[in-house]
mmCIF file of C-alpha atoms in Angstrom:
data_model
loop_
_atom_site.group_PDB
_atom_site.id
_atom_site.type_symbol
_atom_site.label_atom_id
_atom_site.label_comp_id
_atom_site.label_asym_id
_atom_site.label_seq_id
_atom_site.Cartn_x
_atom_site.Cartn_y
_atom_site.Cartn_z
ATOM 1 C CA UNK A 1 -67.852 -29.515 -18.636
ATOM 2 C CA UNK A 2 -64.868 -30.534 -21.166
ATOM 3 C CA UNK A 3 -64.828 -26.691 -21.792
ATOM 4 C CA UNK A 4 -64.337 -25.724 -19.162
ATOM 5 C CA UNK A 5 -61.449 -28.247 -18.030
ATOM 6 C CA UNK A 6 -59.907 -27.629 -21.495
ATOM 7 C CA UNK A 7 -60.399 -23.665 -20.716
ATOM 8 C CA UNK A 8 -59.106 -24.040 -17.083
ATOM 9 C CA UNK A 9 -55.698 -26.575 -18.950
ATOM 10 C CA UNK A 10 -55.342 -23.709 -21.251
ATOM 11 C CA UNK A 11 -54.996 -21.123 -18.772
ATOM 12 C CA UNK A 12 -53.170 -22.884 -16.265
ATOM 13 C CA UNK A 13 -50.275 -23.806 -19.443
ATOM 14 C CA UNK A 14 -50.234 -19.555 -20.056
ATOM 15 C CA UNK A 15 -49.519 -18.715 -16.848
ATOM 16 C CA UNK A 16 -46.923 -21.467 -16.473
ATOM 17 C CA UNK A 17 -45.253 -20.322 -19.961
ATOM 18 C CA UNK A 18 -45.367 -16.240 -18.846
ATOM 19 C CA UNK A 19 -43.961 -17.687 -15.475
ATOM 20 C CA UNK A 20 -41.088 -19.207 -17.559
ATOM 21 C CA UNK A 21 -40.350 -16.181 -19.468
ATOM 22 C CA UNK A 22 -39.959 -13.747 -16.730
ATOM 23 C CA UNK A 23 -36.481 -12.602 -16.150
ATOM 24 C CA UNK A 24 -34.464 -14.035 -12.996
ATOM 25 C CA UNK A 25 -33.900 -10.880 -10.620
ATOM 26 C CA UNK A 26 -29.577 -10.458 -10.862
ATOM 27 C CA UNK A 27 -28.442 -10.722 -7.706
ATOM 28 C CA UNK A 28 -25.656 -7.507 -7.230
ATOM 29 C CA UNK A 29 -22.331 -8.294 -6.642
ATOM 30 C CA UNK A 30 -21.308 -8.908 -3.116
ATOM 31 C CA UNK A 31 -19.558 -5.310 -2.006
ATOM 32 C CA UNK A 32 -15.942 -4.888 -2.083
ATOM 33 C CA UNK A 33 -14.548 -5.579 1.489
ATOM 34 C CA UNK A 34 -13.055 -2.505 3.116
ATOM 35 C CA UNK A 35 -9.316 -2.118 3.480
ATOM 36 C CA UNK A 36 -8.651 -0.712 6.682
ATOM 37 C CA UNK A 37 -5.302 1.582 7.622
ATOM 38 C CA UNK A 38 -3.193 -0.499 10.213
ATOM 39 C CA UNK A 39 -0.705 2.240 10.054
ATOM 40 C CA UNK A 40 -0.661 6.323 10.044
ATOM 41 C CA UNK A 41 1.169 7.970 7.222
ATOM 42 C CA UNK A 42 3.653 11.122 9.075
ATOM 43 C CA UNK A 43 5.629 12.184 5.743
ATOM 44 C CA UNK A 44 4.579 11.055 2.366
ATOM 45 C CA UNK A 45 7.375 13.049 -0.035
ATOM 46 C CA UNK A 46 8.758 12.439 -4.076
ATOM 47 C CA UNK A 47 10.390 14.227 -5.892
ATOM 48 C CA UNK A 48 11.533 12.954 -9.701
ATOM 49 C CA UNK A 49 14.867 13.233 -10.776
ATOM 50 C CA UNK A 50 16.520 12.342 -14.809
ATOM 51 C CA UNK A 51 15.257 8.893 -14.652
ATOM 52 C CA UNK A 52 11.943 8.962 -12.633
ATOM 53 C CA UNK A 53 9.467 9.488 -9.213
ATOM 54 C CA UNK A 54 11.857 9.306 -5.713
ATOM 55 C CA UNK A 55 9.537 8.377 -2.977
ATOM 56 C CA UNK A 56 10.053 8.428 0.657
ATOM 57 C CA UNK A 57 6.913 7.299 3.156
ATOM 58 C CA UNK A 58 7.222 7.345 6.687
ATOM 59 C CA UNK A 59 4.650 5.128 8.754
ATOM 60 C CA UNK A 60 4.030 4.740 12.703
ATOM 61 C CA UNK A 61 2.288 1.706 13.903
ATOM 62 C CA UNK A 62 0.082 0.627 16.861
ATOM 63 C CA UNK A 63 0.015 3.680 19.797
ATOM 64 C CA UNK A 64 3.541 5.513 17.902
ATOM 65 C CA UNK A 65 3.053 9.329 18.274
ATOM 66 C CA UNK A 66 4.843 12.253 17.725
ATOM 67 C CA UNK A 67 4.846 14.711 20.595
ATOM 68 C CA UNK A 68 3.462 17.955 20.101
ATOM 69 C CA UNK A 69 6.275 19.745 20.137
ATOM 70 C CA UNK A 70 7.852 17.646 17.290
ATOM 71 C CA UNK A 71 10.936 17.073 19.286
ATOM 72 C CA UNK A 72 10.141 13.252 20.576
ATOM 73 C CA UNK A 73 8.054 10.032 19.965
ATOM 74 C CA UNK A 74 5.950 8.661 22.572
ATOM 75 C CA UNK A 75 3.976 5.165 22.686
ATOM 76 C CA UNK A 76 4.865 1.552 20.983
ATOM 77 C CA UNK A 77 5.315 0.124 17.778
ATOM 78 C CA UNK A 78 7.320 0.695 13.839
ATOM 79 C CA UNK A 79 8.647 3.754 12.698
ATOM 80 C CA UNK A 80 9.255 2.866 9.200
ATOM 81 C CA UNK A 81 11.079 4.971 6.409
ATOM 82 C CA UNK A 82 10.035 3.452 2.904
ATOM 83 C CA UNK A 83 11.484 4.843 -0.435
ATOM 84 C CA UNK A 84 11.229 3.746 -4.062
ATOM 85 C CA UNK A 85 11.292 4.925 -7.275
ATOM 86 C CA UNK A 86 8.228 4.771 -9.333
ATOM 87 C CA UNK A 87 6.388 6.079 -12.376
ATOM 88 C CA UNK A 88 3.352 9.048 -11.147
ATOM 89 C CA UNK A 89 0.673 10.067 -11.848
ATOM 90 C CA UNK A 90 -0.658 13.372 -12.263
ATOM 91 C CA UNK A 91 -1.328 14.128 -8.695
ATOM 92 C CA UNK A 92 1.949 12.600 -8.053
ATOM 93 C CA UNK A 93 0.782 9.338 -6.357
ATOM 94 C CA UNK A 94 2.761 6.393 -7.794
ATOM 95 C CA UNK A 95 1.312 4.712 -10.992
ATOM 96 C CA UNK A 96 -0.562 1.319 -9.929
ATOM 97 C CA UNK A 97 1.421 -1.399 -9.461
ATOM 98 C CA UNK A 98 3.646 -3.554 -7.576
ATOM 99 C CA UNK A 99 7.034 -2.743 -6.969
ATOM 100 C CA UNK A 100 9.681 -5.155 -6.064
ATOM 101 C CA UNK A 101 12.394 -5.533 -3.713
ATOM 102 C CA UNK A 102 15.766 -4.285 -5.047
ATOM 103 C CA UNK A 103 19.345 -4.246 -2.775
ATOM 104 C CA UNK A 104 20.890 -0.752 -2.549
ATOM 105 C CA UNK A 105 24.110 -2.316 -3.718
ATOM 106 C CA UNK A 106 22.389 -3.025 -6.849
ATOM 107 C CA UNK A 107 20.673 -0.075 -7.853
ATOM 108 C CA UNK A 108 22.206 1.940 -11.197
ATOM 109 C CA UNK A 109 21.672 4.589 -12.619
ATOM 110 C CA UNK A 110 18.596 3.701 -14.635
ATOM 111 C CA UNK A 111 16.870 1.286 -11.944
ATOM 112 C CA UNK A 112 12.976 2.536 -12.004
ATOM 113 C CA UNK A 113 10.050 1.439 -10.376
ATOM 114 C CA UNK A 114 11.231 -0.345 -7.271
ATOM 115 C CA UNK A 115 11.596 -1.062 -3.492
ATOM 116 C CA UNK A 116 14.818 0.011 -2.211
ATOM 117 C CA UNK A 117 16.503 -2.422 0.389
ATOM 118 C CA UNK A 118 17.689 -1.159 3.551
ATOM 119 C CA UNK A 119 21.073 -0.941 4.270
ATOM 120 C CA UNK A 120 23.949 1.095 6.739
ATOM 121 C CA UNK A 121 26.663 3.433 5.514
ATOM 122 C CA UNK A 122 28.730 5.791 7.263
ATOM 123 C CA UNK A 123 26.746 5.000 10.687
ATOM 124 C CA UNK A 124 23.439 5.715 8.942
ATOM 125 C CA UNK A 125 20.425 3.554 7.880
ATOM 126 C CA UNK A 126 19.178 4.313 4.084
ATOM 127 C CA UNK A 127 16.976 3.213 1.813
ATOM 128 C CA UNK A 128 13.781 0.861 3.782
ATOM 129 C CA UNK A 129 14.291 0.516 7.276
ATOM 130 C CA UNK A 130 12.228 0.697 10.671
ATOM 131 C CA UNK A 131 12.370 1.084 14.127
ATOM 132 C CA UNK A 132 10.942 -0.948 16.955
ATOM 133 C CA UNK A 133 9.690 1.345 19.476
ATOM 134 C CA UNK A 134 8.540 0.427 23.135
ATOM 135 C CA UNK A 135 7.267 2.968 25.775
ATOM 136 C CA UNK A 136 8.947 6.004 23.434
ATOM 137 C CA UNK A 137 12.382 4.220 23.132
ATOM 138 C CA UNK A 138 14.199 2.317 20.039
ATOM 139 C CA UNK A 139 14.658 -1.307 20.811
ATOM 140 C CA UNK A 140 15.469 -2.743 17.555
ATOM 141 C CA UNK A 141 16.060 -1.906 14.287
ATOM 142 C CA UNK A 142 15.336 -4.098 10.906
ATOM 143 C CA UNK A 143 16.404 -3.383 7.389
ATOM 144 C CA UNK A 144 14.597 -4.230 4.911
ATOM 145 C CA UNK A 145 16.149 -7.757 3.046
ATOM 146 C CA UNK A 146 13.148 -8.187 0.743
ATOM 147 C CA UNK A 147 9.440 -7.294 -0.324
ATOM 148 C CA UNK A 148 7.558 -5.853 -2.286
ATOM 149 C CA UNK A 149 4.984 -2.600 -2.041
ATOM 150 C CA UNK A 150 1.565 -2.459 -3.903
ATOM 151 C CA UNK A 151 -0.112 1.248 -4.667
ATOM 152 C CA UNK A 152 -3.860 1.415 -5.944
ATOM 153 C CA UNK A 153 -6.134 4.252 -6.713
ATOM 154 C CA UNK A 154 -4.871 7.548 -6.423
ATOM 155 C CA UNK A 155 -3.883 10.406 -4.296
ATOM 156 C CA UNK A 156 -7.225 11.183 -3.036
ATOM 157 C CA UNK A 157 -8.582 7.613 -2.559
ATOM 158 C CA UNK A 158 -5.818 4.596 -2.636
ATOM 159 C CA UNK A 159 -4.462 2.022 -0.955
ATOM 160 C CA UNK A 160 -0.982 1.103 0.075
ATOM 161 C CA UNK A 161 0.678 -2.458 0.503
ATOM 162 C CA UNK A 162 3.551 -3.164 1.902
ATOM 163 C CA UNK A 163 4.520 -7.108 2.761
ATOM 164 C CA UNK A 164 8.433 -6.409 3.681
ATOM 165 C CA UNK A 165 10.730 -8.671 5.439
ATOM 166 C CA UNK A 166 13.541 -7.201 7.673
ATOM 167 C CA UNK A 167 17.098 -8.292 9.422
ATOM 168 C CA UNK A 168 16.816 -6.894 13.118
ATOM 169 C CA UNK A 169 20.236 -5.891 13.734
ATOM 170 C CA UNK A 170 20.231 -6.934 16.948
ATOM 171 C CA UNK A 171 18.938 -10.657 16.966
ATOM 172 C CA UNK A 172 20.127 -10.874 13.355
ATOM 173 C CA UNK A 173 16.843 -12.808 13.151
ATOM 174 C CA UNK A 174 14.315 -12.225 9.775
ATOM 175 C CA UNK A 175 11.100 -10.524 10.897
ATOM 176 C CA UNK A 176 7.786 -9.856 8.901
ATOM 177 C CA UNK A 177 6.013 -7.255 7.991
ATOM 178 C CA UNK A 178 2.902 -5.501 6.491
ATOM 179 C CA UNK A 179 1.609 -2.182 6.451
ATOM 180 C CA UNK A 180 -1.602 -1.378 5.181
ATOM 181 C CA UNK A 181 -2.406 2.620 4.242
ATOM 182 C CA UNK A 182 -6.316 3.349 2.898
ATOM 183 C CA UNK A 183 -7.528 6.390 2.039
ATOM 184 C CA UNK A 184 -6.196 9.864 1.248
ATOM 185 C CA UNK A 185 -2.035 10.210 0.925
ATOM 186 C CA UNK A 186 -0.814 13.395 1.989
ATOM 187 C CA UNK A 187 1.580 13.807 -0.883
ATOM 188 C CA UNK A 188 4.143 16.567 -0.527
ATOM 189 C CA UNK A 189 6.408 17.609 -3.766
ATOM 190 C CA UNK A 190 9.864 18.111 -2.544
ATOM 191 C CA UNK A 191 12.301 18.792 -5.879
ATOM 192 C CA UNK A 192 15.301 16.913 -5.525
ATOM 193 C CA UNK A 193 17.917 14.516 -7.323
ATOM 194 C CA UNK A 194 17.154 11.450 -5.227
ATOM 195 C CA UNK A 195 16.233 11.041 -1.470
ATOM 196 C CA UNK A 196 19.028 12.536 0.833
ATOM 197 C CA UNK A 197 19.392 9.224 2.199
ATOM 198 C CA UNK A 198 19.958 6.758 -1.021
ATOM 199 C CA UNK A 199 20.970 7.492 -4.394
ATOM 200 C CA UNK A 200 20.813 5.535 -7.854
ATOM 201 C CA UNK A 201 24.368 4.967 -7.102
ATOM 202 C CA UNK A 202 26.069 3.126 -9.656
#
């Protein structure tokens, strides 16, 4: 009888030691949470110049639309115009990174990979700006006063970040926003000096 308690101990302390030496499952890492678009990319252009990558991005927001015979916008929300200069890469989609907010009246020359500020001159908006749209009509329209813009990924699968903050020129009032691009960018090479619109200008 003590054999076979002292045989049933020693198997019961076996199977409690192999127990102990099995491996803990991993649990997998929790999946990365989708970024979703909350804006449709209409022109995606760059173009490099002596000193680097010209951008210029223009996003609709909310129910914004171009008609189909490209002559008029229909629906509600931001028609924004973004341009910066950045490093590319070799599908041309700007190198990852954040760029930051730079005033037009401060750009030179040599200023590389950032945001450029909105601004007027000569009756026309350059650099970042937008458009409040209601019902197919202008309502408002901000310049950008600050901000930054975040690229991931590539040309074929990336992400887009934009936290700006705008003057509306008509309430003179600071107004936020972000715009959020996933997925494919519909790059198109245009060779040129420097956006038509701003210039390194100093």
């Amino acid at each position: 009888m003590k054999k076979l308690f002292y045989s049933f101990l020693m198997l019961a302390a076996m199977s409690l030691t192999f127990v102990a030496c099995e491996k803990p499952t991993p649990t997998p890492p929790d999946p990365e949470p989708e970024v979703k678009s909350n804006c449709n990319i209409i022109k995606a252009q760059w173009g490099e110049d002596a000193v680097g990558g010209v951008y210029v991005f223009e996003l609709f927001t909310n129910t914004l639309a171009i008609t189909p015979d490209f002559k008029s916008i229909t629906g509600s929300g931001d028609d924004c115009i973004i341009m910066l200069y950045a490093a590319t890469q070799e599908d041309g989609y700007p190198v990852a990174g954040e760029y930051q907010f730079i005033a037009v009246e401060n750009l030179t020359k040599e200023s590389t990979n950032c945001l450029i500020g909105g601004t007027v001159q000569n009756g026309k908006p350059l650099g970042t700006y937008a458009y409040v749209v209601e019902e197919g009509s202008p309502v408002d329209g901000l310049l950008c006063t600050g901000g930054s813009i975040k690229f991931e990924g590539n040309a074929t699968e990336g992400i887009m970040t934009a936290k700006l903050e705008f003057e509306s020129t008509v309430t003179k009032e600071t107004v936020t926003r972000e715009y959020v691009y996933s997925g494919e960018m519909p790059l198109e090479y245009r060779p040129m000096d420097a956006p038509s619109q701003a210039k390194r200008i100093k």
